[in-house]
PDB file of N, CA and C in Angstrom:
ATOM      1  N   UNK A 123      75.371 112.556  10.985  1.00  0.00           N
ATOM      2  CA  UNK A 123      75.638 111.635  11.379  1.00  0.00           C
ATOM      3  C   UNK A 123      77.243 111.000  11.253  1.00  0.00           C
ATOM      4  N   UNK A 124      78.218 111.462  12.532  1.00  0.00           N
ATOM      5  CA  UNK A 124      79.137 110.477  12.738  1.00  0.00           C
ATOM      6  C   UNK A 124      79.567 108.541  11.955  1.00  0.00           C
ATOM      7  N   UNK A 125      80.569 108.149  11.220  1.00  0.00           N
ATOM      8  CA  UNK A 125      80.363 107.066  10.610  1.00  0.00           C
ATOM      9  C   UNK A 125      80.489 105.958  12.074  1.00  0.00           C
ATOM     10  N   UNK A 126      79.775 105.472  12.174  1.00  0.00           N
ATOM     11  CA  UNK A 126      80.220 104.066  13.418  1.00  0.00           C
ATOM     12  C   UNK A 126      81.501 103.699  13.629  1.00  0.00           C
ATOM     13  N   UNK A 127      82.011 103.600  15.484  1.00  0.00           N
ATOM     14  CA  UNK A 127      83.251 103.053  15.840  1.00  0.00           C
ATOM     15  C   UNK A 127      83.162 101.912  15.410  1.00  0.00           C
ATOM     16  N   UNK A 128      84.541 101.625  15.061  1.00  0.00           N
ATOM     17  CA  UNK A 128      84.925 100.313  14.844  1.00  0.00           C
ATOM     18  C   UNK A 128      85.277  99.741  16.121  1.00  0.00           C
ATOM     19  N   UNK A 129      84.251  98.611  16.028  1.00  0.00           N
ATOM     20  CA  UNK A 129      85.577  98.123  17.596  1.00  0.00           C
ATOM     21  C   UNK A 129      85.332  97.061  18.018  1.00  0.00           C
ATOM     22  N   UNK A 130      86.888  96.369  17.997  1.00  0.00           N
ATOM     23  CA  UNK A 130      87.658  95.143  18.215  1.00  0.00           C
ATOM     24  C   UNK A 130      87.018  94.827  19.760  1.00  0.00           C
ATOM     25  N   UNK A 131      86.345  93.400  19.675  1.00  0.00           N
ATOM     26  CA  UNK A 131      86.126  92.900  21.466  1.00  0.00           C
ATOM     27  C   UNK A 131      86.782  91.928  21.601  1.00  0.00           C
ATOM     28  N   UNK A 132      86.425  90.831  22.463  1.00  0.00           N
ATOM     29  CA  UNK A 132      86.692  89.090  22.578  1.00  0.00           C
ATOM     30  C   UNK A 132      86.144  89.101  23.629  1.00  0.00           C
ATOM     31  N   UNK A 133      84.692  87.317  23.346  1.00  0.00           N
ATOM     32  CA  UNK A 133      84.261  87.142  23.922  1.00  0.00           C
ATOM     33  C   UNK A 133      84.983  86.013  25.102  1.00  0.00           C
ATOM     34  N   UNK A 134      86.183  86.253  25.237  1.00  0.00           N
ATOM     35  CA  UNK A 134      87.172  85.541  26.572  1.00  0.00           C
ATOM     36  C   UNK A 134      87.357  86.404  27.212  1.00  0.00           C
ATOM     37  N   UNK A 135      86.797  87.875  27.367  1.00  0.00           N
ATOM     38  CA  UNK A 135      87.012  88.888  28.138  1.00  0.00           C
ATOM     39  C   UNK A 135      85.932  88.898  29.699  1.00  0.00           C
ATOM     40  N   UNK A 136      85.999  88.545  30.080  1.00  0.00           N
ATOM     41  CA  UNK A 136      84.447  89.163  30.972  1.00  0.00           C
ATOM     42  C   UNK A 136      84.602  90.647  30.991  1.00  0.00           C
ATOM     43  N   UNK A 137      85.414  91.440  31.405  1.00  0.00           N
ATOM     44  CA  UNK A 137      85.590  92.644  31.102  1.00  0.00           C
ATOM     45  C   UNK A 137      84.831  93.980  30.308  1.00  0.00           C
ATOM     46  N   UNK A 138      83.948  94.739  30.011  1.00  0.00           N
ATOM     47  CA  UNK A 138      83.893  96.027  28.981  1.00  0.00           C
ATOM     48  C   UNK A 138      85.418  95.910  29.085  1.00  0.00           C
ATOM     49  N   UNK A 139      85.614  96.238  27.385  1.00  0.00           N
ATOM     50  CA  UNK A 139      86.414  96.496  26.583  1.00  0.00           C
ATOM     51  C   UNK A 139      86.427  96.463  25.070  1.00  0.00           C
ATOM     52  N   UNK A 140      87.368  97.525  24.951  1.00  0.00           N
ATOM     53  CA  UNK A 140      87.721  97.526  23.009  1.00  0.00           C
ATOM     54  C   UNK A 140      88.788  97.610  22.799  1.00  0.00           C
ATOM     55  N   UNK A 141      89.206  97.623  21.495  1.00  0.00           N
ATOM     56  CA  UNK A 141      90.494  98.491  20.937  1.00  0.00           C
ATOM     57  C   UNK A 141      89.903  98.318  19.666  1.00  0.00           C
ATOM     58  N   UNK A 142      89.960  99.960  19.118  1.00  0.00           N
ATOM     59  CA  UNK A 142      89.058 100.835  18.399  1.00  0.00           C
ATOM     60  C   UNK A 142      90.200 100.986  17.329  1.00  0.00           C
ATOM     61  N   UNK A 143      89.628 100.853  16.528  1.00  0.00           N
ATOM     62  CA  UNK A 143      90.295 101.564  15.103  1.00  0.00           C
ATOM     63  C   UNK A 143      89.898 102.725  14.860  1.00  0.00           C
ATOM     64  N   UNK A 144      90.977 103.483  13.968  1.00  0.00           N
ATOM     65  CA  UNK A 144      90.620 104.661  13.079  1.00  0.00           C
ATOM     66  C   UNK A 144      89.318 105.208  12.248  1.00  0.00           C
ATOM     67  N   UNK A 145      88.104 104.460  12.025  1.00  0.00           N
ATOM     68  CA  UNK A 145      86.749 104.494  11.866  1.00  0.00           C
ATOM     69  C   UNK A 145      86.152 105.271  12.233  1.00  0.00           C
ATOM     70  N   UNK A 146      85.801 106.275  12.222  1.00  0.00           N
ATOM     71  CA  UNK A 146      84.512 106.916  12.915  1.00  0.00           C
ATOM     72  C   UNK A 146      84.719 108.080  13.599  1.00  0.00           C
ATOM     73  N   UNK A 147      85.964 108.336  13.257  1.00  0.00           N
ATOM     74  CA  UNK A 147      86.897 109.249  13.878  1.00  0.00           C
ATOM     75  C   UNK A 147      86.204 110.218  13.531  1.00  0.00           C
ATOM     76  N   UNK A 148      86.701 111.762  14.136  1.00  0.00           N
ATOM     77  CA  UNK A 148      86.740 113.458  13.157  1.00  0.00           C
ATOM     78  C   UNK A 148      87.752 113.578  12.506  1.00  0.00           C
ATOM     79  N   UNK A 149      88.796 113.362  13.030  1.00  0.00           N
ATOM     80  CA  UNK A 149      90.272 114.018  12.512  1.00  0.00           C
ATOM     81  C   UNK A 149      90.658 113.834  10.601  1.00  0.00           C
ATOM     82  N   UNK A 150      90.660 114.782  10.607  1.00  0.00           N
ATOM     83  CA  UNK A 150      91.387 114.674   8.592  1.00  0.00           C
ATOM     84  C   UNK A 150      92.804 115.025   8.925  1.00  0.00           C
ATOM     85  N   UNK A 151      93.168 115.118   7.664  1.00  0.00           N
ATOM     86  CA  UNK A 151      94.604 115.277   6.884  1.00  0.00           C
ATOM     87  C   UNK A 151      95.575 113.874   8.156  1.00  0.00           C
ATOM     88  N   UNK A 152      96.859 114.625   8.213  1.00  0.00           N
ATOM     89  CA  UNK A 152      97.817 113.120   8.713  1.00  0.00           C
ATOM     90  C   UNK A 152      96.654 112.112   9.846  1.00  0.00           C
ATOM     91  N   UNK A 153      96.164 113.339  10.302  1.00  0.00           N
ATOM     92  CA  UNK A 153      95.331 112.313  11.658  1.00  0.00           C
ATOM     93  C   UNK A 153      93.703 111.836  11.630  1.00  0.00           C
ATOM     94  N   UNK A 154      94.305 111.538   9.988  1.00  0.00           N
ATOM     95  CA  UNK A 154      92.483 111.045  10.095  1.00  0.00           C
ATOM     96  C   UNK A 154      91.898 109.772  10.608  1.00  0.00           C
ATOM     97  N   UNK A 155      91.116 109.886  11.255  1.00  0.00           N
ATOM     98  CA  UNK A 155      90.330 108.794  11.531  1.00  0.00           C
ATOM     99  C   UNK A 155      89.913 109.491  13.246  1.00  0.00           C
ATOM    100  N   UNK A 156      89.746 108.571  13.910  1.00  0.00           N
ATOM    101  CA  UNK A 156      89.880 108.495  15.410  1.00  0.00           C
ATOM    102  C   UNK A 156      91.280 108.294  16.122  1.00  0.00           C
ATOM    103  N   UNK A 157      91.591 109.520  16.400  1.00  0.00           N
ATOM    104  CA  UNK A 157      92.852 110.252  16.738  1.00  0.00           C
ATOM    105  C   UNK A 157      92.202 110.717  18.803  1.00  0.00           C
ATOM    106  N   UNK A 158      92.976 110.366  19.491  1.00  0.00           N
ATOM    107  CA  UNK A 158      92.551 110.280  20.426  1.00  0.00           C
ATOM    108  C   UNK A 158      93.260 110.477  21.661  1.00  0.00           C
ATOM    109  N   UNK A 159      94.882 111.364  20.765  1.00  0.00           N
ATOM    110  CA  UNK A 159      96.054 111.724  21.046  1.00  0.00           C
ATOM    111  C   UNK A 159      95.887 113.289  21.325  1.00  0.00           C
ATOM    112  N   UNK A 160      95.956 113.845  23.222  1.00  0.00           N
ATOM    113  CA  UNK A 160      95.562 115.375  23.486  1.00  0.00           C
ATOM    114  C   UNK A 160      97.455 115.425  23.716  1.00  0.00           C
ATOM    115  N   UNK A 161      98.084 114.570  23.614  1.00  0.00           N
ATOM    116  CA  UNK A 161      99.665 115.015  23.508  1.00  0.00           C
ATOM    117  C   UNK A 161     100.452 115.260  21.160  1.00  0.00           C
ATOM    118  N   UNK A 162      99.020 115.455  20.752  1.00  0.00           N
ATOM    119  CA  UNK A 162      98.984 115.117  18.912  1.00  0.00           C
ATOM    120  C   UNK A 162      99.336 116.896  18.929  1.00  0.00           C
ATOM    121  N   UNK A 163      99.585 116.951  17.197  1.00  0.00           N
ATOM    122  CA  UNK A 163      99.075 119.044  16.758  1.00  0.00           C
ATOM    123  C   UNK A 163      98.196 118.110  16.806  1.00  0.00           C
ATOM    124  N   UNK A 164      96.627 117.618  16.180  1.00  0.00           N
ATOM    125  CA  UNK A 164      95.159 117.630  15.364  1.00  0.00           C
ATOM    126  C   UNK A 164      95.000 118.786  16.603  1.00  0.00           C
ATOM    127  N   UNK A 165      93.839 119.242  16.304  1.00  0.00           N
ATOM    128  CA  UNK A 165      93.008 120.280  16.517  1.00  0.00           C
ATOM    129  C   UNK A 165      92.502 119.469  17.532  1.00  0.00           C
ATOM    130  N   UNK A 166      92.621 121.088  19.349  1.00  0.00           N
ATOM    131  CA  UNK A 166      91.713 119.913  20.865  1.00  0.00           C
ATOM    132  C   UNK A 166      90.406 119.722  19.955  1.00  0.00           C
ATOM    133  N   UNK A 167      89.551 120.644  20.013  1.00  0.00           N
ATOM    134  CA  UNK A 167      88.206 120.900  19.807  1.00  0.00           C
ATOM    135  C   UNK A 167      88.293 119.215  19.247  1.00  0.00           C
ATOM    136  N   UNK A 168      88.771 118.626  17.914  1.00  0.00           N
ATOM    137  CA  UNK A 168      88.472 117.751  17.501  1.00  0.00           C
ATOM    138  C   UNK A 168      88.953 115.914  17.981  1.00  0.00           C
ATOM    139  N   UNK A 169      90.091 116.023  19.436  1.00  0.00           N
ATOM    140  CA  UNK A 169      90.868 115.193  19.594  1.00  0.00           C
ATOM    141  C   UNK A 169      89.153 114.606  21.218  1.00  0.00           C
ATOM    142  N   UNK A 170      88.918 116.243  21.191  1.00  0.00           N
ATOM    143  CA  UNK A 170      88.099 115.696  22.684  1.00  0.00           C
ATOM    144  C   UNK A 170      86.545 115.471  21.984  1.00  0.00           C
ATOM    145  N   UNK A 171      86.584 115.501  20.779  1.00  0.00           N
ATOM    146  CA  UNK A 171      85.282 114.985  20.337  1.00  0.00           C
ATOM    147  C   UNK A 171      85.671 113.016  20.299  1.00  0.00           C
ATOM    148  N   UNK A 172      86.519 113.267  19.263  1.00  0.00           N
ATOM    149  CA  UNK A 172      86.658 111.705  19.217  1.00  0.00           C
ATOM    150  C   UNK A 172      87.126 111.175  20.882  1.00  0.00           C
ATOM    151  N   UNK A 173      87.361 111.908  21.465  1.00  0.00           N
ATOM    152  CA  UNK A 173      87.355 111.256  22.982  1.00  0.00           C
ATOM    153  C   UNK A 173      86.713 110.525  23.547  1.00  0.00           C
ATOM    154  N   UNK A 174      85.105 111.487  22.905  1.00  0.00           N
ATOM    155  CA  UNK A 174      84.006 112.280  24.098  1.00  0.00           C
ATOM    156  C   UNK A 174      83.161 110.650  23.283  1.00  0.00           C
ATOM    157  N   UNK A 175      83.650 110.180  21.696  1.00  0.00           N
ATOM    158  CA  UNK A 175      83.127 109.115  20.796  1.00  0.00           C
ATOM    159  C   UNK A 175      83.196 107.842  21.651  1.00  0.00           C
ATOM    160  N   UNK A 176      84.323 108.284  21.808  1.00  0.00           N
ATOM    161  CA  UNK A 176      85.067 106.376  22.925  1.00  0.00           C
ATOM    162  C   UNK A 176      84.600 106.578  24.050  1.00  0.00           C
ATOM    163  N   UNK A 177      84.225 107.229  24.672  1.00  0.00           N
ATOM    164  CA  UNK A 177      83.863 107.065  26.101  1.00  0.00           C
ATOM    165  C   UNK A 177      82.455 107.184  26.006  1.00  0.00           C
ATOM    166  N   UNK A 178      81.446 107.361  24.746  1.00  0.00           N
ATOM    167  CA  UNK A 178      80.312 107.473  24.791  1.00  0.00           C
ATOM    168  C   UNK A 178      79.452 105.397  24.121  1.00  0.00           C
ATOM    169  N   UNK A 179      80.936 104.956  23.413  1.00  0.00           N
ATOM    170  CA  UNK A 179      80.431 104.080  22.844  1.00  0.00           C
ATOM    171  C   UNK A 179      80.832 102.905  24.452  1.00  0.00           C
ATOM    172  N   UNK A 180      82.189 103.650  24.993  1.00  0.00           N
ATOM    173  CA  UNK A 180      82.004 102.356  26.408  1.00  0.00           C
ATOM    174  C   UNK A 180      80.873 102.605  27.235  1.00  0.00           C
ATOM    175  N   UNK A 181      80.165 103.493  27.450  1.00  0.00           N
ATOM    176  CA  UNK A 181      79.398 103.511  28.882  1.00  0.00           C
ATOM    177  C   UNK A 181      79.746 104.591  29.924  1.00  0.00           C
ATOM    178  N   UNK A 182      80.457 105.403  29.279  1.00  0.00           N
ATOM    179  CA  UNK A 182      80.907 106.648  30.198  1.00  0.00           C
ATOM    180  C   UNK A 182      81.389 108.111  29.656  1.00  0.00           C
ATOM    181  N   UNK A 183      81.239 108.708  30.604  1.00  0.00           N
ATOM    182  CA  UNK A 183      81.090 109.695  29.943  1.00  0.00           C
ATOM    183  C   UNK A 183      82.616 110.599  29.991  1.00  0.00           C
ATOM    184  N   UNK A 184      83.001 111.950  28.719  1.00  0.00           N
ATOM    185  CA  UNK A 184      84.492 111.951  28.762  1.00  0.00           C
ATOM    186  C   UNK A 184      85.235 112.419  30.236  1.00  0.00           C
ATOM    187  N   UNK A 185      85.385 112.273  30.650  1.00  0.00           N
ATOM    188  CA  UNK A 185      85.817 113.079  32.132  1.00  0.00           C
ATOM    189  C   UNK A 185      86.503 111.563  32.638  1.00  0.00           C
ATOM    190  N   UNK A 186      85.569 110.036  32.567  1.00  0.00           N
ATOM    191  CA  UNK A 186      85.899 108.829  32.852  1.00  0.00           C
ATOM    192  C   UNK A 186      87.091 108.730  32.271  1.00  0.00           C
ATOM    193  N   UNK A 187      87.331 108.800  30.740  1.00  0.00           N
ATOM    194  CA  UNK A 187      88.740 108.687  29.992  1.00  0.00           C
ATOM    195  C   UNK A 187      89.836 108.769  30.172  1.00  0.00           C
ATOM    196  N   UNK A 188      90.644 107.760  30.940  1.00  0.00           N
ATOM    197  CA  UNK A 188      92.028 107.965  32.022  1.00  0.00           C
ATOM    198  C   UNK A 188      92.788 107.677  30.817  1.00  0.00           C
ATOM    199  N   UNK A 189      94.095 108.943  30.395  1.00  0.00           N
ATOM    200  CA  UNK A 189      95.468 108.201  29.288  1.00  0.00           C
ATOM    201  C   UNK A 189      96.217 108.729  30.018  1.00  0.00           C
ATOM    202  N   UNK A 190      97.334 108.265  29.243  1.00  0.00           N
ATOM    203  CA  UNK A 190      98.586 108.785  29.654  1.00  0.00           C
ATOM    204  C   UNK A 190      99.742 109.726  29.642  1.00  0.00           C
ATOM    205  N   UNK A 191     100.798 110.254  29.481  1.00  0.00           N
ATOM    206  CA  UNK A 191     101.892 110.267  28.740  1.00  0.00           C
ATOM    207  C   UNK A 191     102.869 109.170  28.486  1.00  0.00           C
ATOM    208  N   UNK A 192     102.145 108.516  27.741  1.00  0.00           N
ATOM    209  CA  UNK A 192     103.320 107.020  27.181  1.00  0.00           C
ATOM    210  C   UNK A 192     104.528 107.511  26.855  1.00  0.00           C
ATOM    211  N   UNK A 193     105.425 106.990  27.982  1.00  0.00           N
ATOM    212  CA  UNK A 193     106.621 107.462  27.325  1.00  0.00           C
ATOM    213  C   UNK A 193     107.714 106.287  27.140  1.00  0.00           C
ATOM    214  N   UNK A 194     107.324 105.347  27.246  1.00  0.00           N
ATOM    215  CA  UNK A 194     108.105 103.793  26.749  1.00  0.00           C
ATOM    216  C   UNK A 194     108.744 102.790  28.265  1.00  0.00           C
ATOM    217  N   UNK A 195     107.684 103.170  29.219  1.00  0.00           N
ATOM    218  CA  UNK A 195     109.292 102.694  31.003  1.00  0.00           C
ATOM    219  C   UNK A 195     108.317 101.384  31.040  1.00  0.00           C
ATOM    220  N   UNK A 196     108.281 101.044  32.761  1.00  0.00           N
ATOM    221  CA  UNK A 196     107.994 100.446  33.360  1.00  0.00           C
ATOM    222  C   UNK A 196     107.050 101.194  34.271  1.00  0.00           C
ATOM    223  N   UNK A 197     107.015 102.482  34.269  1.00  0.00           N
ATOM    224  CA  UNK A 197     106.153 102.785  34.687  1.00  0.00           C
ATOM    225  C   UNK A 197     104.376 102.333  34.859  1.00  0.00           C
ATOM    226  N   UNK A 198     103.535 101.328  35.927  1.00  0.00           N
ATOM    227  CA  UNK A 198     102.669 101.574  36.141  1.00  0.00           C
ATOM    228  C   UNK A 198     101.711 102.212  36.947  1.00  0.00           C
ATOM    229  N   UNK A 199     100.814 103.110  36.464  1.00  0.00           N
ATOM    230  CA  UNK A 199     100.266 103.773  37.727  1.00  0.00           C
ATOM    231  C   UNK A 199      98.824 103.648  38.007  1.00  0.00           C
ATOM    232  N   UNK A 200      98.564 103.034  39.045  1.00  0.00           N
ATOM    233  CA  UNK A 200      96.797 102.747  39.854  1.00  0.00           C
ATOM    234  C   UNK A 200      96.067 104.858  39.412  1.00  0.00           C
ATOM    235  N   UNK A 201      94.901 103.986  39.563  1.00  0.00           N
ATOM    236  CA  UNK A 201      94.253 104.948  38.881  1.00  0.00           C
ATOM    237  C   UNK A 201      92.883 104.733  40.053  1.00  0.00           C
ATOM    238  N   UNK A 202      92.590 105.815  40.335  1.00  0.00           N
ATOM    239  CA  UNK A 202      91.549 105.538  41.771  1.00  0.00           C
ATOM    240  C   UNK A 202      89.739 106.406  40.984  1.00  0.00           C
ATOM    241  N   UNK A 203      90.263 107.595  39.912  1.00  0.00           N
ATOM    242  CA  UNK A 203      89.497 108.200  39.917  1.00  0.00           C
ATOM    243  C   UNK A 203      89.812 108.971  38.644  1.00  0.00           C
ATOM    244  N   UNK A 204      89.114 109.845  37.495  1.00  0.00           N
ATOM    245  CA  UNK A 204      89.915 110.683  36.607  1.00  0.00           C
ATOM    246  C   UNK A 204      91.157 111.787  37.241  1.00  0.00           C
ATOM    247  N   UNK A 205      91.304 112.513  36.273  1.00  0.00           N
ATOM    248  CA  UNK A 205      93.039 112.259  36.261  1.00  0.00           C
ATOM    249  C   UNK A 205      92.885 114.372  35.458  1.00  0.00           C
ATOM    250  N   UNK A 206      93.317 114.588  36.333  1.00  0.00           N
ATOM    251  CA  UNK A 206      93.388 116.324  35.220  1.00  0.00           C
ATOM    252  C   UNK A 206      94.716 116.510  34.655  1.00  0.00           C
ATOM    253  N   UNK A 207      95.255 115.634  34.451  1.00  0.00           N
ATOM    254  CA  UNK A 207      96.707 115.793  34.179  1.00  0.00           C
ATOM    255  C   UNK A 207      97.218 114.114  33.133  1.00  0.00           C
ATOM    256  N   UNK A 208      98.456 114.267  32.332  1.00  0.00           N
ATOM    257  CA  UNK A 208      98.714 113.043  32.073  1.00  0.00           C
ATOM    258  C   UNK A 208      99.989 112.745  32.508  1.00  0.00           C
ATOM    259  N   UNK A 209      99.864 112.173  33.384  1.00  0.00           N
ATOM    260  CA  UNK A 209     101.462 111.413  34.129  1.00  0.00           C
ATOM    261  C   UNK A 209     102.139 110.749  32.907  1.00  0.00           C
ATOM    262  N   UNK A 210     103.538 110.686  33.258  1.00  0.00           N
ATOM    263  CA  UNK A 210     104.395 109.602  32.334  1.00  0.00           C
ATOM    264  C   UNK A 210     103.749 108.753  33.012  1.00  0.00           C
ATOM    265  N   UNK A 211     103.470 107.764  32.032  1.00  0.00           N
ATOM    266  CA  UNK A 211     103.655 106.152  32.372  1.00  0.00           C
ATOM    267  C   UNK A 211     103.341 105.151  30.864  1.00  0.00           C
ATOM    268  N   UNK A 212     103.188 103.881  31.727  1.00  0.00           N
ATOM    269  CA  UNK A 212     103.191 103.432  30.429  1.00  0.00           C
ATOM    270  C   UNK A 212     101.946 101.961  30.168  1.00  0.00           C
ATOM    271  N   UNK A 213     101.222 102.197  31.647  1.00  0.00           N
ATOM    272  CA  UNK A 213     100.443 100.809  31.941  1.00  0.00           C
ATOM    273  C   UNK A 213      99.699 101.625  32.918  1.00  0.00           C
ATOM    274  N   UNK A 214      98.588 101.132  33.342  1.00  0.00           N
ATOM    275  CA  UNK A 214      96.740 101.629  34.046  1.00  0.00           C
ATOM    276  C   UNK A 214      96.695 100.517  34.298  1.00  0.00           C
ATOM    277  N   UNK A 215      96.023 100.865  35.739  1.00  0.00           N
ATOM    278  CA  UNK A 215      95.445  99.655  36.443  1.00  0.00           C
ATOM    279  C   UNK A 215      94.553 100.689  37.544  1.00  0.00           C
ATOM    280  N   UNK A 216      92.855 100.174  37.434  1.00  0.00           N
ATOM    281  CA  UNK A 216      92.202 100.681  39.097  1.00  0.00           C
ATOM    282  C   UNK A 216      91.361  99.166  39.299  1.00  0.00           C
ATOM    283  N   UNK A 217      90.415  99.635  40.372  1.00  0.00           N
ATOM    284  CA  UNK A 217      89.304  98.644  40.428  1.00  0.00           C
ATOM    285  C   UNK A 217      88.514  99.411  41.503  1.00  0.00           C
ATOM    286  N   UNK A 218      88.121 100.968  40.693  1.00  0.00           N
ATOM    287  CA  UNK A 218      87.714 101.577  41.094  1.00  0.00           C
ATOM    288  C   UNK A 218      86.185 101.646  39.479  1.00  0.00           C
ATOM    289  N   UNK A 219      85.132 101.231  39.246  1.00  0.00           N
ATOM    290  CA  UNK A 219      83.930 101.212  38.726  1.00  0.00           C
ATOM    291  C   UNK A 219      83.706 102.849  37.860  1.00  0.00           C
ATOM    292  N   UNK A 220      83.775 102.440  36.596  1.00  0.00           N
ATOM    293  CA  UNK A 220      83.328 103.697  36.035  1.00  0.00           C
ATOM    294  C   UNK A 220      84.643 104.330  35.640  1.00  0.00           C
ATOM    295  N   UNK A 221      85.563 104.243  35.385  1.00  0.00           N
ATOM    296  CA  UNK A 221      86.641 104.430  35.126  1.00  0.00           C
ATOM    297  C   UNK A 221      87.260 103.755  33.609  1.00  0.00           C
ATOM    298  N   UNK A 222      87.204 104.456  32.499  1.00  0.00           N
ATOM    299  CA  UNK A 222      87.418 104.352  31.495  1.00  0.00           C
ATOM    300  C   UNK A 222      88.929 104.147  31.147  1.00  0.00           C
ATOM    301  N   UNK A 223      90.108 103.051  31.192  1.00  0.00           N
ATOM    302  CA  UNK A 223      91.159 103.468  31.242  1.00  0.00           C
ATOM    303  C   UNK A 223      91.737 102.757  29.841  1.00  0.00           C
ATOM    304  N   UNK A 224      92.732 103.673  29.180  1.00  0.00           N
ATOM    305  CA  UNK A 224      93.086 103.390  27.356  1.00  0.00           C
ATOM    306  C   UNK A 224      94.288 104.066  27.343  1.00  0.00           C
ATOM    307  N   UNK A 225      95.362 103.445  26.212  1.00  0.00           N
ATOM    308  CA  UNK A 225      96.479 103.480  25.915  1.00  0.00           C
ATOM    309  C   UNK A 225      96.486 103.510  24.181  1.00  0.00           C
ATOM    310  N   UNK A 226      97.107 104.811  23.903  1.00  0.00           N
ATOM    311  CA  UNK A 226      97.459 105.249  21.966  1.00  0.00           C
ATOM    312  C   UNK A 226      98.032 103.739  21.465  1.00  0.00           C
ATOM    313  N   UNK A 227      98.155 103.996  20.356  1.00  0.00           N
ATOM    314  CA  UNK A 227      99.565 102.895  20.119  1.00  0.00           C
ATOM    315  C   UNK A 227      99.402 103.042  18.632  1.00  0.00           C
ATOM    316  N   UNK A 228     100.232 103.139  18.642  1.00  0.00           N
ATOM    317  CA  UNK A 228     100.971 103.054  16.442  1.00  0.00           C
ATOM    318  C   UNK A 228     101.586 101.949  16.285  1.00  0.00           C
ATOM    319  N   UNK A 229     102.530 101.674  17.205  1.00  0.00           N
ATOM    320  CA  UNK A 229     103.900 100.643  16.139  1.00  0.00           C
ATOM    321  C   UNK A 229     104.236  99.441  17.514  1.00  0.00           C
ATOM    322  N   UNK A 230     103.629  99.856  18.671  1.00  0.00           N
ATOM    323  CA  UNK A 230     103.492  99.532  19.404  1.00  0.00           C
ATOM    324  C   UNK A 230     102.347  97.978  20.087  1.00  0.00           C
ATOM    325  N   UNK A 231     102.214  97.041  20.545  1.00  0.00           N
ATOM    326  CA  UNK A 231     101.377  96.318  21.193  1.00  0.00           C
ATOM    327  C   UNK A 231     100.858  96.549  22.066  1.00  0.00           C
ATOM    328  N   UNK A 232      99.444  96.602  22.473  1.00  0.00           N
ATOM    329  CA  UNK A 232      98.462  96.821  24.221  1.00  0.00           C
ATOM    330  C   UNK A 232      98.320  95.820  24.157  1.00  0.00           C
ATOM    331  N   UNK A 233      98.099  95.818  25.368  1.00  0.00           N
ATOM    332  CA  UNK A 233      98.150  94.769  26.476  1.00  0.00           C
ATOM    333  C   UNK A 233      97.724  94.532  27.607  1.00  0.00           C
ATOM    334  N   UNK A 234      96.086  94.006  27.472  1.00  0.00           N
ATOM    335  CA  UNK A 234      94.508  93.546  28.391  1.00  0.00           C
ATOM    336  C   UNK A 234      94.876  92.518  29.233  1.00  0.00           C
ATOM    337  N   UNK A 235      95.017  93.077  30.463  1.00  0.00           N
ATOM    338  CA  UNK A 235      95.033  91.539  31.382  1.00  0.00           C
ATOM    339  C   UNK A 235      94.238  91.801  33.071  1.00  0.00           C
TER     340      UNK A 235
END
């Protein structure tokens, strides 16, 4: 059984949300932990497992997890459903129930509002 995911939340936000740490991930080596970066050189199958764990923890299927190819821009992308590609952008917004928006961070701070 995999280790439990560590999810940081705030009671001050009225929407379902979570900031995930590396705990509970299937990746090893330099990616050890919860690597959800499809653009990384981590094993594709392992990244898919990590993404599925995040989606499950948030109560949706893996196809509902939407991320973008982050490029350090001011581009915000409206999302109305699952995406088959990862467009270049750095912000996501949706009003569609069941869509799980996510950004990946390393040295940048995510903002949720």
